[in-house]
Coordinates of C-alpha atoms and ligand atoms in Angstrom, one line a residue:
M1 CA 233.7 -127.7 33.9
K2 CA 233.1 -127.4 30.2
N3 CA 231.4 -130.8 30.5
N4 CA 229.1 -129.3 33.0
I5 CA 228.6 -126.4 31.2
L6 CA 227.7 -128.5 28.0
T7 CA 225.5 -131.0 30.0
M8 CA 223.4 -128.1 31.4
A9 CA 223.2 -126.5 28.0
F10 CA 222.0 -129.9 26.6
I11 CA 219.4 -130.5 29.5
L12 CA 218.0 -126.9 28.9
L13 CA 217.5 -127.3 25.2
A14 CA 216.0 -130.9 25.8
T15 CA 213.4 -129.2 28.4
N16 CA 212.7 -126.5 26.1
L17 CA 212.2 -129.0 23.2
V18 CA 209.7 -131.0 25.5
N19 CA 207.8 -128.1 26.7
S20 CA 207.5 -126.4 23.4
Q21 CA 206.3 -130.0 21.9
K22 CA 203.9 -129.8 25.3
A23 CA 202.7 -126.3 24.3
E24 CA 201.8 -127.3 20.7
L25 CA 199.6 -130.2 21.7
P26 CA 196.0 -128.9 21.6
D27 CA 194.1 -129.2 24.9
A28 CA 191.9 -132.3 23.2
L29 CA 195.2 -134.4 23.1
Q30 CA 196.7 -133.6 26.3
K31 CA 196.8 -137.0 28.3
K32 CA 194.5 -137.1 31.2
W33 CA 192.9 -140.4 33.2
W34 CA 189.4 -139.1 33.0
K35 CA 189.6 -138.9 29.1
E36 CA 191.1 -142.6 29.0
A37 CA 188.6 -143.9 31.7
V38 CA 185.6 -146.0 30.9
V39 CA 183.2 -145.0 33.9
Y40 CA 180.7 -147.6 34.9
Q41 CA 177.7 -146.3 36.8
I42 CA 176.4 -148.4 39.6
Y43 CA 172.7 -147.6 40.7
P44 CA 173.6 -148.5 44.7
R45 CA 169.7 -149.3 45.4
S46 CA 169.5 -151.8 42.8
F47 CA 172.8 -153.5 42.4
K48 CA 173.1 -156.0 45.1
D49 CA 171.2 -156.4 48.6
S50 CA 173.6 -157.9 51.2
N51 CA 171.8 -158.0 54.3
G52 CA 168.4 -159.2 53.0
D53 CA 166.2 -156.1 53.5
G54 CA 165.4 -155.8 49.3
V55 CA 167.7 -152.8 49.0
G56 CA 170.8 -152.7 47.4
D57 CA 173.7 -151.5 49.7
L58 CA 177.6 -150.9 49.9
K59 CA 178.4 -154.4 51.3
G60 CA 176.5 -155.6 48.2
I61 CA 178.7 -153.6 46.0
I62 CA 181.8 -154.6 47.6
S63 CA 180.9 -158.3 47.1
K64 CA 180.8 -157.6 43.3
L65 CA 183.8 -155.6 43.2
D66 CA 185.8 -158.5 41.4
Y67 CA 182.9 -158.4 38.7
V68 CA 183.5 -154.7 38.2
K69 CA 187.1 -155.2 37.8
S70 CA 186.4 -158.1 35.2
L71 CA 184.6 -155.4 33.2
G72 CA 187.9 -153.8 32.7
V73 CA 186.3 -150.2 33.6
D74 CA 188.5 -147.6 35.4
A75 CA 186.0 -145.8 37.5
V76 CA 182.6 -146.2 39.4
W77 CA 180.0 -143.3 39.6
L78 CA 178.0 -144.0 42.3
N79 CA 174.3 -142.4 42.7
P80 CA 173.9 -140.8 46.0
I81 CA 174.4 -142.8 49.1
Y82 CA 174.1 -140.0 51.7
A83 CA 171.7 -140.1 54.6
S84 CA 168.5 -139.3 52.8
P85 CA 164.6 -140.2 53.4
N86 CA 164.5 -141.3 50.0
D87 CA 161.9 -139.1 48.5
D88 CA 163.8 -139.2 45.4
N89 CA 166.0 -142.2 46.0
G90 CA 168.9 -140.4 47.5
Y91 CA 168.9 -137.3 45.6
D92 CA 167.2 -135.7 48.7
I93 CA 170.1 -135.4 51.2
S94 CA 169.4 -135.0 55.0
N95 CA 173.1 -135.1 56.1
Y96 CA 175.9 -134.9 53.5
R97 CA 178.6 -136.4 55.7
E98 CA 176.5 -139.5 56.7
I99 CA 176.0 -142.6 54.7
M100 CA 171.9 -143.8 54.0
K101 CA 171.3 -146.3 56.8
D102 CA 169.7 -148.3 53.9
F103 CA 173.1 -148.4 52.2
G104 CA 175.2 -149.0 55.4
T105 CA 177.7 -147.3 57.4
M106 CA 180.8 -145.0 57.0
E107 CA 183.2 -147.7 57.9
D108 CA 181.5 -149.9 55.0
F109 CA 182.2 -146.6 52.5
D110 CA 185.8 -146.7 53.7
V111 CA 186.1 -150.4 53.2
M112 CA 184.6 -150.0 49.6
L113 CA 186.5 -147.2 48.7
K114 CA 189.8 -149.2 49.6
E115 CA 188.8 -152.3 48.0
M116 CA 188.0 -149.9 44.9
H117 CA 191.4 -148.3 44.9
K118 CA 192.9 -151.9 45.5
R119 CA 191.6 -153.1 42.4
G120 CA 192.6 -149.9 40.4
I121 CA 188.9 -148.6 40.0
K122 CA 188.3 -144.8 40.9
L123 CA 185.5 -143.7 42.6
I124 CA 183.2 -140.7 41.6
M125 CA 180.6 -139.5 43.8
D126 CA 177.3 -137.9 43.1
L127 CA 177.2 -134.2 44.6
V128 CA 173.5 -133.1 45.0
V129 CA 173.6 -129.3 46.0
N130 CA 171.0 -127.6 44.0
H131 CA 168.8 -129.0 46.7
S132 CA 168.8 -130.6 49.9
S133 CA 166.3 -132.9 51.5
D134 CA 163.4 -130.7 53.7
E135 CA 164.9 -133.1 56.8
N136 CA 168.2 -131.5 56.3
K137 CA 169.4 -129.8 59.4
W138 CA 169.8 -126.7 57.4
F139 CA 166.2 -126.6 56.2
Q140 CA 164.6 -127.6 59.5
E141 CA 166.4 -124.4 60.8
S142 CA 165.5 -122.2 58.0
R143 CA 162.0 -122.8 58.3
K144 CA 161.8 -121.9 62.0
S145 CA 162.0 -118.2 61.8
R146 CA 162.6 -115.4 59.4
D147 CA 165.6 -114.4 61.3
N148 CA 167.3 -117.9 61.8
K149 CA 170.7 -118.2 60.7
Y150 CA 170.0 -120.8 58.2
R151 CA 167.0 -118.6 56.7
D152 CA 169.0 -117.6 53.6
Y153 CA 170.4 -120.8 52.9
Y154 CA 167.3 -121.5 50.8
H155 CA 164.8 -119.5 48.8
W156 CA 161.7 -118.0 50.5
W157 CA 159.2 -115.7 49.4
P158 CA 156.9 -113.6 52.0
A159 CA 153.4 -114.3 51.6
E160 CA 152.5 -110.7 52.5
K161 CA 154.0 -109.9 49.3
G162 CA 151.4 -112.0 47.5
K163 CA 151.9 -115.1 45.6
P164 CA 155.1 -115.8 44.3
P165 CA 155.6 -115.4 40.3
Y166 CA 155.0 -118.9 39.0
R167 CA 158.0 -121.1 38.4
W168 CA 157.8 -124.7 37.2
S169 CA 158.8 -127.8 39.1
F170 CA 160.1 -131.3 37.6
F171 CA 158.3 -133.5 40.2
D172 CA 155.7 -131.5 42.0
V173 CA 151.9 -132.5 41.7
N174 CA 150.8 -129.3 40.3
S175 CA 153.9 -128.3 38.6
N176 CA 154.4 -125.8 41.0
A177 CA 158.1 -124.9 42.5
W178 CA 156.6 -122.7 45.3
K179 CA 155.2 -124.2 48.7
F180 CA 153.5 -122.4 51.4
D181 CA 155.1 -123.0 54.8
A182 CA 152.7 -121.5 57.5
Q183 CA 155.0 -121.6 60.2
T184 CA 156.8 -118.4 58.7
N185 CA 154.0 -117.4 56.3
S186 CA 156.4 -117.6 53.4
Y187 CA 156.6 -120.1 50.4
Y188 CA 159.9 -121.8 49.7
L189 CA 161.3 -122.8 46.2
H190 CA 161.7 -126.4 45.1
Y191 CA 162.2 -127.0 41.3
F192 CA 162.0 -130.8 42.2
S193 CA 159.9 -132.3 44.8
E194 CA 158.6 -130.4 47.7
K195 CA 160.9 -132.4 50.0
Q196 CA 163.6 -131.1 47.8
P197 CA 164.0 -127.4 48.9
D198 CA 166.5 -125.5 46.7
L199 CA 169.7 -124.3 48.0
N200 CA 170.5 -120.4 47.9
W201 CA 173.7 -120.4 46.1
E202 CA 173.6 -116.7 46.2
N203 CA 174.4 -116.9 49.8
P204 CA 178.4 -116.9 50.1
K205 CA 178.0 -119.0 53.4
L206 CA 175.9 -121.8 51.7
R207 CA 178.7 -121.9 49.0
Q208 CA 181.5 -122.4 51.7
E209 CA 179.4 -125.2 53.4
V210 CA 179.3 -126.9 50.0
Y211 CA 183.2 -126.6 49.3
A212 CA 183.7 -127.9 52.9
I213 CA 181.7 -130.9 52.1
M214 CA 183.5 -131.4 48.8
K215 CA 187.0 -131.3 50.7
F216 CA 185.6 -133.8 53.3
W217 CA 184.9 -136.4 50.6
L218 CA 188.2 -135.7 48.2
D219 CA 190.3 -136.0 51.6
K220 CA 188.7 -139.3 52.3
G221 CA 190.0 -140.1 48.9
I222 CA 187.3 -140.1 46.4
D223 CA 188.4 -139.3 42.8
G224 CA 185.8 -136.7 41.7
F225 CA 182.2 -135.4 41.5
R226 CA 179.0 -135.8 39.2
M227 CA 177.4 -132.9 40.0
D228 CA 173.8 -133.0 40.1
A229 CA 171.3 -130.6 38.4
F230 CA 174.2 -128.3 38.5
Q231 CA 172.9 -126.1 35.6
F232 CA 170.1 -124.6 38.2
I233 CA 172.3 -123.6 40.9
S234 CA 172.1 -120.0 40.1
K235 CA 169.0 -118.0 40.5
D236 CA 167.9 -114.4 40.0
N237 CA 166.6 -113.9 43.4
T238 CA 164.4 -111.3 42.5
F239 CA 162.1 -113.8 40.9
P240 CA 160.9 -111.7 38.3
D241 CA 157.6 -112.6 36.3
L242 CA 158.0 -114.9 33.3
P243 CA 156.2 -114.5 30.2
K244 CA 152.7 -116.5 30.6
E245 CA 152.6 -118.5 27.4
I246 CA 156.0 -119.7 27.7
V247 CA 156.6 -120.8 31.3
N248 CA 156.0 -124.6 30.7
T249 CA 157.9 -124.9 27.4
P250 CA 161.5 -126.8 27.3
A251 CA 162.7 -123.2 25.8
A252 CA 161.5 -121.4 28.5
I253 CA 163.2 -124.0 31.1
I254 CA 166.5 -123.6 29.0
K255 CA 166.0 -119.9 29.1
Y256 CA 164.9 -119.2 32.7
Y257 CA 166.0 -122.2 34.8
L258 CA 169.4 -123.2 33.3
N259 CA 172.4 -121.0 33.2
G260 CA 171.4 -118.5 36.1
P261 CA 173.3 -115.3 36.2
H262 CA 176.3 -116.4 38.3
L263 CA 176.5 -120.0 37.5
H264 CA 179.8 -119.8 36.0
D265 CA 180.9 -117.4 38.7
Y266 CA 180.2 -120.0 41.1
I267 CA 181.9 -123.0 39.5
Q268 CA 184.7 -120.9 39.1
E269 CA 184.9 -120.0 42.8
M270 CA 184.5 -123.7 43.5
N271 CA 187.6 -124.3 41.0
K272 CA 190.0 -121.9 43.1
E273 CA 188.7 -123.0 46.5
V274 CA 188.4 -126.5 46.1
L275 CA 188.8 -128.3 42.7
S276 CA 192.5 -126.6 42.2
K277 CA 193.9 -128.1 45.0
Y278 CA 193.0 -131.6 43.9
P279 CA 194.1 -131.6 40.2
N280 CA 193.5 -134.9 39.5
A281 CA 189.9 -135.0 40.4
M282 CA 187.2 -135.6 37.7
T283 CA 184.2 -133.3 37.7
V284 CA 181.3 -133.5 35.5
A285 CA 178.1 -131.4 35.6
E286 CA 174.7 -133.1 34.8
G287 CA 173.7 -131.2 31.9
A288 CA 175.7 -128.4 30.0
G289 CA 172.9 -126.0 28.7
D290 CA 171.5 -126.1 25.5
S291 CA 174.1 -125.7 23.0
P292 CA 177.5 -126.9 22.1
E293 CA 178.6 -123.4 23.0
A294 CA 177.1 -123.4 26.3
A295 CA 178.4 -126.9 27.2
M296 CA 182.0 -125.9 26.3
K297 CA 181.8 -123.0 28.8
F298 CA 181.9 -125.7 31.9
V299 CA 184.8 -127.3 30.4
D300 CA 186.9 -124.7 28.4
P301 CA 190.4 -125.4 30.3
D302 CA 191.0 -121.4 30.1
R303 CA 187.8 -120.8 32.2
K304 CA 189.4 -123.0 34.9
E305 CA 185.8 -124.8 35.8
L306 CA 185.2 -128.4 35.2
N307 CA 186.6 -131.6 33.2
I308 CA 183.9 -133.1 31.4
A309 CA 180.7 -131.9 29.6
Y310 CA 177.6 -134.2 30.0
H311 CA 175.2 -132.7 27.7
F312 CA 171.6 -134.0 27.4
E313 CA 170.8 -133.2 23.6
S314 CA 171.6 -136.9 22.7
V315 CA 169.0 -138.4 25.2
D316 CA 166.6 -135.4 25.1
V317 CA 165.9 -135.7 21.2
G318 CA 163.0 -137.8 21.8
K319 CA 161.4 -141.2 23.2
H320 CA 162.7 -143.6 20.7
L321 CA 165.0 -143.5 17.7
K322 CA 162.0 -144.3 15.3
D323 CA 160.5 -141.0 16.2
F324 CA 163.6 -138.8 15.6
G325 CA 165.6 -140.8 13.3
L326 CA 169.4 -141.5 12.9
V327 CA 170.1 -138.5 10.6
K328 CA 169.2 -136.0 13.3
Y329 CA 171.0 -138.2 16.0
K330 CA 174.2 -138.3 14.2
S331 CA 174.0 -134.8 13.7
I332 CA 173.9 -134.1 17.5
F333 CA 177.1 -136.0 18.0
S334 CA 178.9 -134.5 15.1
K335 CA 178.0 -131.0 16.1
Y336 CA 179.1 -131.5 19.5
D337 CA 182.4 -133.2 18.5
D338 CA 182.9 -130.1 15.8
K339 CA 183.0 -127.6 18.7
F340 CA 185.1 -129.8 20.9
E341 CA 187.6 -130.7 18.4
D342 CA 190.7 -129.0 19.7
K343 CA 189.7 -128.0 23.4
G344 CA 187.3 -129.3 26.1
W345 CA 185.9 -132.8 26.8
L346 CA 182.8 -134.4 26.3
S347 CA 180.9 -137.5 27.8
I348 CA 179.3 -140.2 25.8
F349 CA 176.4 -141.9 27.3
L350 CA 172.9 -143.5 25.9
A351 CA 171.5 -144.3 29.4
N352 CA 171.4 -143.6 33.2
H353 CA 169.2 -143.6 36.0
D354 CA 166.9 -141.1 34.7
Q355 CA 166.7 -142.8 31.1
P356 CA 164.7 -146.0 29.9
R357 CA 167.2 -148.8 29.1
M358 CA 169.5 -148.2 26.4
V359 CA 168.5 -150.8 24.0
S360 CA 164.9 -150.2 24.5
K361 CA 165.3 -146.6 23.3
F362 CA 168.2 -146.8 20.6
G363 CA 168.0 -150.3 19.6
N364 CA 165.6 -153.1 19.6
D365 CA 164.8 -155.3 22.5
T366 CA 162.5 -158.0 20.7
P367 CA 164.3 -161.3 21.3
Q368 CA 165.4 -161.4 17.7
F369 CA 167.5 -158.5 18.3
R370 CA 168.0 -157.9 21.8
E371 CA 171.4 -158.8 22.0
L372 CA 172.5 -157.8 18.5
S373 CA 171.4 -154.2 19.1
S374 CA 172.9 -154.2 22.7
K375 CA 176.3 -155.0 21.3
M376 CA 175.9 -152.6 18.4
L377 CA 175.2 -149.7 20.8
S378 CA 178.0 -150.6 23.3
T379 CA 180.2 -150.4 20.1
F380 CA 179.2 -146.8 19.7
V381 CA 179.6 -145.9 23.1
L382 CA 183.1 -147.4 23.5
T383 CA 184.5 -146.0 20.0
M384 CA 183.4 -142.4 20.0
R385 CA 185.2 -139.4 21.1
G386 CA 184.4 -138.3 24.8
T387 CA 184.5 -140.4 28.1
P388 CA 182.0 -143.3 28.0
F389 CA 179.5 -143.3 31.0
Y390 CA 178.0 -146.8 30.7
Y391 CA 175.3 -147.8 32.9
N392 CA 175.0 -151.0 34.9
G393 CA 173.1 -153.9 33.4
D394 CA 173.7 -152.5 29.7
E395 CA 176.4 -154.8 29.5
L396 CA 173.9 -157.7 29.8
G397 CA 171.5 -156.1 27.5
M398 CA 168.8 -155.6 30.3
D399 CA 165.6 -153.9 28.8
N400 CA 162.7 -152.0 29.7
I401 CA 160.5 -153.9 32.5
R402 CA 157.2 -151.9 31.1
F403 CA 155.0 -151.9 34.3
D404 CA 151.4 -152.1 33.8
S405 CA 150.1 -150.5 36.9
I406 CA 151.0 -147.2 38.7
E407 CA 151.4 -149.6 42.1
D408 CA 154.5 -150.8 40.7
Y409 CA 156.1 -147.5 40.1
Q410 CA 158.1 -146.0 43.1
D411 CA 159.6 -143.1 41.3
V412 CA 158.4 -139.6 42.6
D413 CA 158.3 -138.6 39.1
T414 CA 156.1 -141.0 37.7
R415 CA 153.9 -141.0 40.9
N416 CA 153.2 -137.4 41.2
K417 CA 152.6 -137.0 37.5
Y418 CA 149.9 -139.6 37.8
I419 CA 148.4 -137.8 40.4
G420 CA 148.6 -134.4 38.7
I421 CA 146.7 -135.8 35.6
K422 CA 144.4 -137.8 37.8
N423 CA 143.4 -134.4 39.6
K424 CA 142.8 -132.5 36.2
G425 CA 140.9 -135.7 34.8
G426 CA 143.3 -136.5 32.7
D427 CA 143.9 -139.5 30.3
L428 CA 145.9 -142.0 32.7
N429 CA 146.2 -144.8 30.4
A430 CA 147.7 -142.8 27.7
F431 CA 150.4 -141.5 30.7
L432 CA 150.8 -145.0 31.5
A433 CA 151.6 -146.1 27.8
I434 CA 154.2 -143.5 27.8
Q435 CA 155.8 -144.3 31.0
K436 CA 156.3 -147.9 29.5
Q437 CA 158.7 -146.7 27.1
S438 CA 160.0 -143.6 29.0
S439 CA 159.8 -143.9 32.8
R440 CA 163.3 -144.1 34.7
E441 CA 161.9 -147.1 36.5
N442 CA 162.7 -149.0 33.4
S443 CA 166.6 -148.6 34.2
R444 CA 166.4 -149.1 37.9
T445 CA 164.9 -152.5 38.2
P446 CA 167.3 -154.8 40.4
F447 CA 170.7 -156.0 38.4
Q448 CA 170.1 -159.8 37.0
W449 CA 172.9 -161.8 38.6
N450 CA 171.6 -165.2 38.0
T451 CA 168.5 -167.4 37.9
E452 CA 167.9 -167.5 41.7
K453 CA 165.0 -165.7 43.4
N454 CA 164.6 -162.3 42.6
A455 CA 167.8 -162.7 39.8
G456 CA 170.3 -163.2 42.9
F457 CA 169.6 -159.3 43.8
T458 CA 168.2 -160.1 47.2
T459 CA 166.7 -162.8 49.5
A460 CA 163.8 -160.6 50.6
K461 CA 161.2 -158.7 48.4
P462 CA 163.1 -156.4 46.1
W463 CA 162.3 -152.5 46.6
L464 CA 161.5 -152.5 43.0
K465 CA 160.2 -155.5 41.1
V466 CA 162.8 -157.5 39.0
N467 CA 162.3 -157.8 35.5
P468 CA 161.0 -161.6 35.0
N469 CA 163.2 -162.1 32.0
Y470 CA 166.2 -162.4 34.4
K471 CA 166.0 -166.3 33.9
T472 CA 167.3 -165.8 30.5
I473 CA 169.1 -162.7 30.9
N474 CA 171.8 -162.7 33.7
A475 CA 175.2 -162.4 34.5
E476 CA 176.1 -165.9 35.5
A477 CA 174.8 -167.2 32.1
Q478 CA 176.7 -164.8 30.3
E479 CA 179.9 -165.5 31.9
K480 CA 179.9 -168.7 30.2
D481 CA 179.0 -167.8 27.0
P482 CA 181.9 -166.4 25.1
N483 CA 179.8 -164.6 22.5
S484 CA 177.6 -162.8 25.3
V485 CA 176.7 -159.1 25.3
L486 CA 178.8 -159.2 28.6
N487 CA 181.8 -160.7 27.0
Y488 CA 181.4 -158.5 24.1
F489 CA 181.3 -155.4 26.2
R490 CA 184.4 -156.8 27.8
K491 CA 186.4 -156.7 24.5
L492 CA 185.2 -153.4 23.6
V493 CA 186.5 -152.1 26.9
K494 CA 189.9 -154.0 26.0
L495 CA 190.1 -152.5 22.7
R496 CA 189.4 -149.0 23.7
K497 CA 192.4 -149.0 26.6
Q498 CA 194.7 -150.5 24.4
E499 CA 193.9 -148.0 21.2
P500 CA 194.6 -144.5 21.8
A501 CA 193.1 -143.8 18.7
L502 CA 189.7 -144.7 20.1
V503 CA 190.2 -142.0 22.7
Y504 CA 192.2 -139.1 21.5
G505 CA 191.5 -139.6 17.8
K506 CA 189.9 -137.1 15.5
Y507 CA 186.3 -138.2 14.7
T508 CA 185.1 -138.0 11.1
L509 CA 181.5 -138.8 10.2
L510 CA 181.0 -140.6 6.8
D511 CA 178.0 -141.2 4.8
K512 CA 176.0 -138.5 6.7
E513 CA 172.6 -138.8 5.2
N514 CA 172.5 -142.5 5.6
P515 CA 169.3 -143.2 7.5
N516 CA 170.2 -146.6 8.8
V517 CA 174.1 -146.6 9.2
F518 CA 176.0 -144.7 11.7
A519 CA 179.8 -144.4 9.8
Y520 CA 182.7 -142.7 11.2
T521 CA 186.5 -142.9 11.4
R522 CA 188.7 -142.2 14.5
E523 CA 192.2 -141.1 13.5
L524 CA 195.6 -140.5 15.5
N525 CA 199.4 -140.5 14.4
G526 CA 198.5 -142.2 11.1
K527 CA 196.4 -144.9 12.6
K528 CA 192.9 -144.9 11.2
I529 CA 189.7 -146.9 12.6
L530 CA 186.6 -147.1 10.7
V531 CA 183.3 -148.0 12.8
L532 CA 180.3 -149.2 10.9
L533 CA 177.0 -149.4 13.0
N534 CA 173.6 -150.5 11.6
F535 CA 170.9 -148.7 13.7
S536 CA 168.2 -150.7 11.9
E537 CA 166.7 -154.3 11.7
K538 CA 167.3 -154.6 8.0
N539 CA 170.3 -155.0 5.9
A540 CA 171.8 -151.7 5.2
P541 CA 174.1 -150.7 2.4
Y542 CA 176.6 -147.7 3.1
N543 CA 178.4 -145.4 1.0
I544 CA 182.0 -144.9 1.9
K545 CA 184.6 -144.0 -0.3
I546 CA 187.7 -145.5 1.7
P547 CA 189.4 -148.5 0.2
I548 CA 188.8 -151.1 2.8
A549 CA 190.0 -154.1 1.0
K550 CA 193.1 -154.7 3.1
S551 CA 191.7 -153.8 6.1
K552 CA 191.3 -155.8 9.2
I553 CA 188.0 -156.2 11.3
I554 CA 189.1 -155.8 14.8
L555 CA 185.9 -156.6 16.4
G556 CA 182.1 -157.0 15.4
N557 CA 179.0 -158.7 16.4
Y558 CA 178.6 -161.1 13.5
K559 CA 180.7 -163.9 12.6
I560 CA 180.0 -164.0 8.9
K561 CA 180.2 -160.5 7.1
K562 CA 178.8 -159.5 3.9
I563 CA 180.2 -157.3 1.5
N564 CA 179.3 -153.8 1.2
I565 CA 176.1 -154.3 3.4
L566 CA 175.7 -154.4 7.0
Q567 CA 173.4 -156.7 8.3
P568 CA 170.6 -156.0 11.0
Y569 CA 172.2 -154.1 13.9
E570 CA 175.7 -155.1 12.7
A571 CA 178.6 -153.3 14.2
Q572 CA 182.1 -153.4 12.7
I573 CA 185.5 -151.9 14.0
I574 CA 187.9 -151.8 11.1
E575 CA 191.5 -151.0 11.1
L576 CA 192.3 -149.3 7.9
K577 CA 195.4 -150.0 6.2
Ligands
GLC1 C1 169.0 -135.2 38.6 C2 169.1 -136.7 39.0 C3 167.7 -137.1 39.1 C4 167.0 -136.5 40.4 C5 167.1 -134.9 39.9 C6 167.0 -134.3 41.2 O1 168.6 -135.2 37.2 O2 169.9 -137.4 38.1 O3 167.7 -138.6 39.3 O4 165.7 -136.9 40.5 O5 168.7 -134.5 39.7 O6 167.9 -134.4 42.2

């Protein structure tokens, strides 16, 4: 009896001790799989074609899962694979519970998910519910009559009220988000292309539809969502007039289009109704407002919304590192990290399907420096605090294709802007020159597997031209080379997985004003790692007051090191003793 009481007392004491330790751990240090994960983004249209139609597909992805596994990544984020007429490559969904015909069938999806899970790879799906396709049944019904039961699933403006107050659109030829629809003598709203009508989140029925879709996929076993254009979902449905002089500026877009009146109410409702029932699901909203404070609102654990903030400041900063400079670039990451030091969680990314290639924007894609700077940038993504979202092909150092002619572009963004400029008699050559650097198509060219026809992506004519440099830049060649960009990436992923300091460790920026070197430490439980990155094509000195004589370089992209100086695009990861 006495023994039992003693045992019970001991258990109680031990549990309290564990709980109080847990309670003391700040949110940022609490372990979660999605903090430790390396996410690999696959653009399905361009990854691997299995059936010879020139378009990548699910069976193609399945055939390459061993490759994905070999990278060491933990999760795959797939761009939309739902039924879609493809006005915006799947970001215009006509049926949320079906697979796009180009990509395969639901059976293929089930096999793909099973095969991923078998390999320990989680699947994050794109959730595109700011808008649907105009070919979605909801919209087809909605446009039929003003009293159709789906009418309020979208935003309509009756024409008898006059022209609706101007709203800007990303992809519309005339940048006008209102499109007249004669059938009901009304305008509908589309922040993206006219084939992407915006859904009306102010309608509770629509929100319930979205929650049901989310449950449908989570119940199938997927591991989370990347939420497309999520900052736009809530709108002021009275559509007040906007001050004329600012309607087209980025400031206005942020002020009037992002963070609508009920955005966070809806995310909290979604959390309550769906996400709280799937506590292991990863959730990341695309875009996170215009400041670290706004980003925190999405992921502050006390607010019960989402997991990971994916802000745009570090990619929207400019077209090329040369234009904005490293000092500014560093300050953005530090500013966000500062706010997120104790709670919330960030993502780290340099590229995705809406951006040019990482090496062409932040590195140097000339033959002399392409490999070195790709490795240096990968070092950055894999050693920063935040979950790395790494875009397919960057592990090979794939670079911008830089199309010469508008005919080569398939992207609704580039094509419609081109028409808009042409209609206004604008400078088309200047526009095309900018697209060579910044167009989204640069990152969407087919994955370069080998030296076979079309880089081994397809046996047919590919939907988008393959970068001709595939003869030298391809996965097969890099497999064989222990010093390739690919094998360096694998080492980085392995290191991050082995070293908790690289995941949870405190980030401290050093040598802040250095215009060429990004230097920082990551520190956890007495372990301190120094990361030195030269973002320039010259030898770069640095000024760091930490004695590094006894330290050990764990990984770097040069064989021979120089003292106190980093060679062009050099990266070093150093364990400090
Ligand atoms: C997001 C997607 C982009 C798409 C847009 C409209 O920004 O990442 O590719 O065009 O939303 O859905």
